[in-house]
Short mmCIF file of C-alpha atoms in Angstrom, two decimals:
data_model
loop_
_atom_site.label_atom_id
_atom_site.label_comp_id
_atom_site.label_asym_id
_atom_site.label_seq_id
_atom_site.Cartn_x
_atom_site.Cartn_y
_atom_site.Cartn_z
CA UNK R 1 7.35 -8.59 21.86
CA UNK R 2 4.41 -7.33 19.70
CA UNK R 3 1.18 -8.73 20.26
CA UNK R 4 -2.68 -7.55 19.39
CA UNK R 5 -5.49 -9.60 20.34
CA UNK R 6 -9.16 -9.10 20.30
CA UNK R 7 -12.10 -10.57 20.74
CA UNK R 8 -13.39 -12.97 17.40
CA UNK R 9 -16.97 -12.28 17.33
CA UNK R 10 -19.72 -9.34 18.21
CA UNK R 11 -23.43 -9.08 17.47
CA UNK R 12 -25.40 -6.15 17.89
CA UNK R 13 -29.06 -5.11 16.96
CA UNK R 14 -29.74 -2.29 14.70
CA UNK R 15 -29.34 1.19 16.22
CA UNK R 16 -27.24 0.25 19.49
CA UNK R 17 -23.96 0.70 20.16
CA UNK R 18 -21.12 -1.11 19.67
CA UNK R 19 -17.94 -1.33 21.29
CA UNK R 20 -15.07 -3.34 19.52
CA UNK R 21 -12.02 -4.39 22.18
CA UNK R 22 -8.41 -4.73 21.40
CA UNK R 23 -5.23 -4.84 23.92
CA UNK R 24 -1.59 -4.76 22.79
CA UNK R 25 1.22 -5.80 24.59
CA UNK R 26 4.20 -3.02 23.40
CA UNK R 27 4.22 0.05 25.70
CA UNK R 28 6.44 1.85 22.80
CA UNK R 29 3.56 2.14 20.25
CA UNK R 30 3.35 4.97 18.97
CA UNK R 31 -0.11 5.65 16.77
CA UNK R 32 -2.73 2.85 16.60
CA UNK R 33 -4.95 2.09 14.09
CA UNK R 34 -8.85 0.70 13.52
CA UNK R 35 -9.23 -0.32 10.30
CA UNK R 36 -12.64 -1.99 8.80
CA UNK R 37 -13.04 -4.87 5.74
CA UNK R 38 -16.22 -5.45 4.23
CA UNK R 39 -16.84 -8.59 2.69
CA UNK R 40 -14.50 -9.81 -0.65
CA UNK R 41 -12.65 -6.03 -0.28
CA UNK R 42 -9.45 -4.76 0.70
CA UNK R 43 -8.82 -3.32 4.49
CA UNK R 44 -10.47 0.30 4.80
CA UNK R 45 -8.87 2.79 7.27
CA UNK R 46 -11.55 4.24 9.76
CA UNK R 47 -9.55 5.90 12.49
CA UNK R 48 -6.34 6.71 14.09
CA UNK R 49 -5.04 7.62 17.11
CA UNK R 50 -1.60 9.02 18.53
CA UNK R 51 0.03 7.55 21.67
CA UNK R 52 -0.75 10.55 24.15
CA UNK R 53 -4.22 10.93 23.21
CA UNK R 54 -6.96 9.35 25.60
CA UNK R 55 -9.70 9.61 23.10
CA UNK R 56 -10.49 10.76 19.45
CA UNK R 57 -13.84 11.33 17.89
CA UNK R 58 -15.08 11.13 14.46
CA UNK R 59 -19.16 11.21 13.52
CA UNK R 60 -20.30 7.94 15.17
CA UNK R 61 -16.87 6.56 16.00
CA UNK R 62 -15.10 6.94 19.42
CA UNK R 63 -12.05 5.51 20.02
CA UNK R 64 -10.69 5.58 23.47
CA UNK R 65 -7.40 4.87 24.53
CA UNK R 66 -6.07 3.52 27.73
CA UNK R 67 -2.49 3.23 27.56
CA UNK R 68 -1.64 2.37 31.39
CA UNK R 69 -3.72 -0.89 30.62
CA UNK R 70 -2.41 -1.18 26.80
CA UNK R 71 -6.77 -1.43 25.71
CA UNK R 72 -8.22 0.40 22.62
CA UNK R 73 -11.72 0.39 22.09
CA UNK R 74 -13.79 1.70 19.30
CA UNK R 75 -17.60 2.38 19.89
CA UNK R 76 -19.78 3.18 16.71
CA UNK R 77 -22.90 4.98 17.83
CA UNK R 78 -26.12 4.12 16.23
CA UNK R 79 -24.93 1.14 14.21
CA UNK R 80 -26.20 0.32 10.78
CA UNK R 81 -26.34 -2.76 9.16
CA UNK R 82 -23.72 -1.49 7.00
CA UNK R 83 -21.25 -1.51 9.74
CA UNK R 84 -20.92 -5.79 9.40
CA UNK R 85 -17.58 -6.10 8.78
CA UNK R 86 -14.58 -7.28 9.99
CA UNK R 87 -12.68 -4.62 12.47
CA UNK R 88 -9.15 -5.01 13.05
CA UNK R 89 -6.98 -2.62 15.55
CA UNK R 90 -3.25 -2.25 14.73
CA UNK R 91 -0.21 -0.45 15.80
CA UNK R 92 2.60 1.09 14.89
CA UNK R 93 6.38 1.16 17.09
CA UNK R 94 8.45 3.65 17.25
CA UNK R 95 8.49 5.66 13.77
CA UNK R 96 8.47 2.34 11.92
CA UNK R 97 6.20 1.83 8.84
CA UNK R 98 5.24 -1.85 9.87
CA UNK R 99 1.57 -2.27 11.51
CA UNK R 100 1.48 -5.22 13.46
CA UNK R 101 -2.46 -6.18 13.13
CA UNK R 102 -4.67 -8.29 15.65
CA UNK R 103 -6.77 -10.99 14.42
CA UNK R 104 -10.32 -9.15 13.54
CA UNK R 105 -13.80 -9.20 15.34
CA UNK R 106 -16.47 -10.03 13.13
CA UNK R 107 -19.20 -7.50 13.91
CA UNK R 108 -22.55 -8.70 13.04
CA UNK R 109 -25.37 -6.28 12.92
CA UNK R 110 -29.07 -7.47 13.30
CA UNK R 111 -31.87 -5.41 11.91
CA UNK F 1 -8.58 8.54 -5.08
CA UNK F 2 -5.50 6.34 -4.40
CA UNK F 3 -5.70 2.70 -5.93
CA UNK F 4 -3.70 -0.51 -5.05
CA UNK F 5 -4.59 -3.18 -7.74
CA UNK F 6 -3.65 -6.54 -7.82
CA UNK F 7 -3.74 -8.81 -10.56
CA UNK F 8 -6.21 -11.53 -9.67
CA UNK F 9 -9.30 -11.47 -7.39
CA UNK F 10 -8.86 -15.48 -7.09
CA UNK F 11 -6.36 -18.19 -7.77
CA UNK F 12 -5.86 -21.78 -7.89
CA UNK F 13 -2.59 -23.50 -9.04
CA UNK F 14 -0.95 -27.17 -7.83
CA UNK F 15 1.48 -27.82 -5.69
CA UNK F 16 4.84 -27.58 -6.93
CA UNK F 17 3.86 -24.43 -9.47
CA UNK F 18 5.63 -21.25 -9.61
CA UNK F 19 3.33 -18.43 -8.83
CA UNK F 20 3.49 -14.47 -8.85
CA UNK F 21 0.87 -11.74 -7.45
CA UNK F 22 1.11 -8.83 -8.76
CA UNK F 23 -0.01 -5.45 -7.05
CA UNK F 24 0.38 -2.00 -8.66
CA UNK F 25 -0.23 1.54 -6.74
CA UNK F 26 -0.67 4.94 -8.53
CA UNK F 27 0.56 6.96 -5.93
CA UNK F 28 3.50 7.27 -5.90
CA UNK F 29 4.16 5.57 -2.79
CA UNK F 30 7.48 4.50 -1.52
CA UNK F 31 6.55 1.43 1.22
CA UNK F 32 4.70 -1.36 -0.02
CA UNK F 33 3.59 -4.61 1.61
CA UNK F 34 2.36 -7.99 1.46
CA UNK F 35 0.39 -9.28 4.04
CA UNK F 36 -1.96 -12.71 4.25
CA UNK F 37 -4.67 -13.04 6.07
CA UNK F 38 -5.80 -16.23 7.89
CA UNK F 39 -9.20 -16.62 10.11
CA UNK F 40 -8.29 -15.75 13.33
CA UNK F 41 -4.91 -14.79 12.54
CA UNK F 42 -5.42 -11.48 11.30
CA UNK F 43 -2.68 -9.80 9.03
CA UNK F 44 0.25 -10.98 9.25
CA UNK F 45 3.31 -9.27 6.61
CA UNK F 46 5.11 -11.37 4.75
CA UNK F 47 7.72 -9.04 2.81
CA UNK F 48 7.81 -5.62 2.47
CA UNK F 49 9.79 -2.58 0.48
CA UNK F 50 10.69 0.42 0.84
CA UNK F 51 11.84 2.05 -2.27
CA UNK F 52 12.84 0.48 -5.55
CA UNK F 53 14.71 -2.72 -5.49
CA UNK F 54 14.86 -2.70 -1.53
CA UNK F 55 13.02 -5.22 0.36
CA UNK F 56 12.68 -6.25 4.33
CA UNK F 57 11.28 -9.71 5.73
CA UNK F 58 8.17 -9.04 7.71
CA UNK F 59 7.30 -11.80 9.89
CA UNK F 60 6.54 -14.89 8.05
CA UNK F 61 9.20 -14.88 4.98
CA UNK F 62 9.68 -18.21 4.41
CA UNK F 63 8.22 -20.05 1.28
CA UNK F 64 7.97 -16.44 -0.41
CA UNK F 65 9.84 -13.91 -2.48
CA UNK F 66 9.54 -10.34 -3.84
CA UNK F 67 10.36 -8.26 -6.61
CA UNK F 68 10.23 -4.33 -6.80
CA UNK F 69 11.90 -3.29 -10.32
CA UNK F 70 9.71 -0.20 -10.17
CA UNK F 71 8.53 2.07 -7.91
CA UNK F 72 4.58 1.33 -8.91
CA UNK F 73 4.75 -2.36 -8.90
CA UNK F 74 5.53 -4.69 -5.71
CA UNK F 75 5.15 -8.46 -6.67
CA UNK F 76 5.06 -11.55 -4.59
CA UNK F 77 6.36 -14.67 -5.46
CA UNK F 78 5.43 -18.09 -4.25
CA UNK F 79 8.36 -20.53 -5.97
CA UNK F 80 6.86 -23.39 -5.18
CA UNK F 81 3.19 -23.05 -4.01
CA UNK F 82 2.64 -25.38 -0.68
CA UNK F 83 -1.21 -26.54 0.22
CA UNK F 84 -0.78 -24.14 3.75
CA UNK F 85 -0.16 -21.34 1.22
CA UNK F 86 -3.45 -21.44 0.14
CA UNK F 87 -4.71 -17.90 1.63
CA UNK F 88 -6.21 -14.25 1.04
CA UNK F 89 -3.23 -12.06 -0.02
CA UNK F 90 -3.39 -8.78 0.45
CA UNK F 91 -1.16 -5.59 -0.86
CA UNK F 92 -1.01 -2.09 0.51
CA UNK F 93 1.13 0.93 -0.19
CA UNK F 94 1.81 3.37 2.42
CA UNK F 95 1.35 7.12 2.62
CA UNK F 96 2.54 9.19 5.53
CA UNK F 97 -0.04 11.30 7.19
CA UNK F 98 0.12 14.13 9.53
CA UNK F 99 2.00 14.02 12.81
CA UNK F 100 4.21 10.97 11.46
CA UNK F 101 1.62 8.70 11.09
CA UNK F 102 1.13 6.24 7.91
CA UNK F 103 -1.92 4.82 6.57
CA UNK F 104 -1.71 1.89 4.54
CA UNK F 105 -4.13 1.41 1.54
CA UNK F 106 -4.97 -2.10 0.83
CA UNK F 107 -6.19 -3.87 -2.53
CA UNK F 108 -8.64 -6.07 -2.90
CA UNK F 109 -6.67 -9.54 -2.20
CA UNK F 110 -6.29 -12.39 -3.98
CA UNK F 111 -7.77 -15.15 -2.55
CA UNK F 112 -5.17 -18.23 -3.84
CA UNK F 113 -6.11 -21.95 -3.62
CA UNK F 114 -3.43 -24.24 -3.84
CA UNK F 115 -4.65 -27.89 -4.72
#
């Protein structure tokens, strides 16, 4: 069956990194997904990543992708205080349109 | 810039009432969805369609309907509004991008109160 989890709640201070979690439990995924949500707004897509990549960098995001332990993890380098949002990781089976979404970390940055 | 709309940022009706959301893309778009979104329960999708008048239960159906007359406009509709349907609502149309993948553009949500 499909499930995404991560972790509820992160807090970093101003200019470190951060590394947001997420595992999945569905071997057949096929792309996964970070996508961020700022306060009262809509869901924002940040990054992507296909299956039988390890890793995939963009400016101050890296997301790595361990697929023999079903973990995706995106770091943002150098993080703002305009990276607080809510992060959510999601996949994608099989050439289906339906993301399956885990429940959000919080990220809290302090200046 | 692609834009999913809905109709109301916030919403409070009574038990019992009738209620529709409304979402409207300008994309062109063929999938559209609608998802709520509970603390610590992420997204989850209640309905979704995939071209004009063609619909698919996501993973939490019951208590809701849809409606997709045209290919712009995807509407919920709540037909009679329960207090644990008080939630954030959120729509998103779907756009495929390259190497098969699909990125789903979200409104705003409405954030729905049902007293």
């Amino acid at each position: 069956g499909e499930d995404v989890e991560q972790s509820l709640f992160l807090s970093v201070r101003e200019g470190d990194s951060s590394v947001i979690n997420c595992t999945y439990t569905d071997s057949s995924s096929t792309y996964l997904y970070w996508y961020k949500q700022e306060p009262g707004a809509g869901l924002q897509l940040l990054t992507y990543i296909f299956s039988n990549m390890d890793m995939k960098q963009d400016q101050r995001l890296t997301v790595l992708l361990n697929k023999k332990d079903k973990h995706l993890s995106l770091r943002i380098a150098d993080t703002q205080t305009g990276d607080s949002a809510i992060y959510f990781c999601a996949e994608i089976l099989d050439a289906g349109n339906m993301l399956t979404f885990g429940g959000g970390t919080r990220l809290m940055v302090k200046p | 810039d692609v834009k999913v709309t809905q109709s109301s940022r916030y919403l409070v009706k009574r038990t019992g009432e009738k209620v529709f959301l409304e979402c409207v893309q300008d994309m062109d778009h063929e999938n559209m969805f609608w998802y709520r979104q509970d603390p610590g329960l992420g997204l989850r999708l209640i309905y979704f369609s995939y071209d004009v008048k063609m619909k698919e239960k996501g993973d939490i159906p019951e208590g809701y309907s849809v409606s997709r007359e045209k290919k712009e406009r995807f509407s919920l509709i709540l037909e009679s509004a329960s207090t644990n349907q008080t939630s954030m609502y959120l729509c998103a149309s779907s756009f495929p991008l390259a190497g098969g993948a699909n990125e789903q553009f979200f409104g705003p949500g409405t954030r729905l109160t049902v007293l």
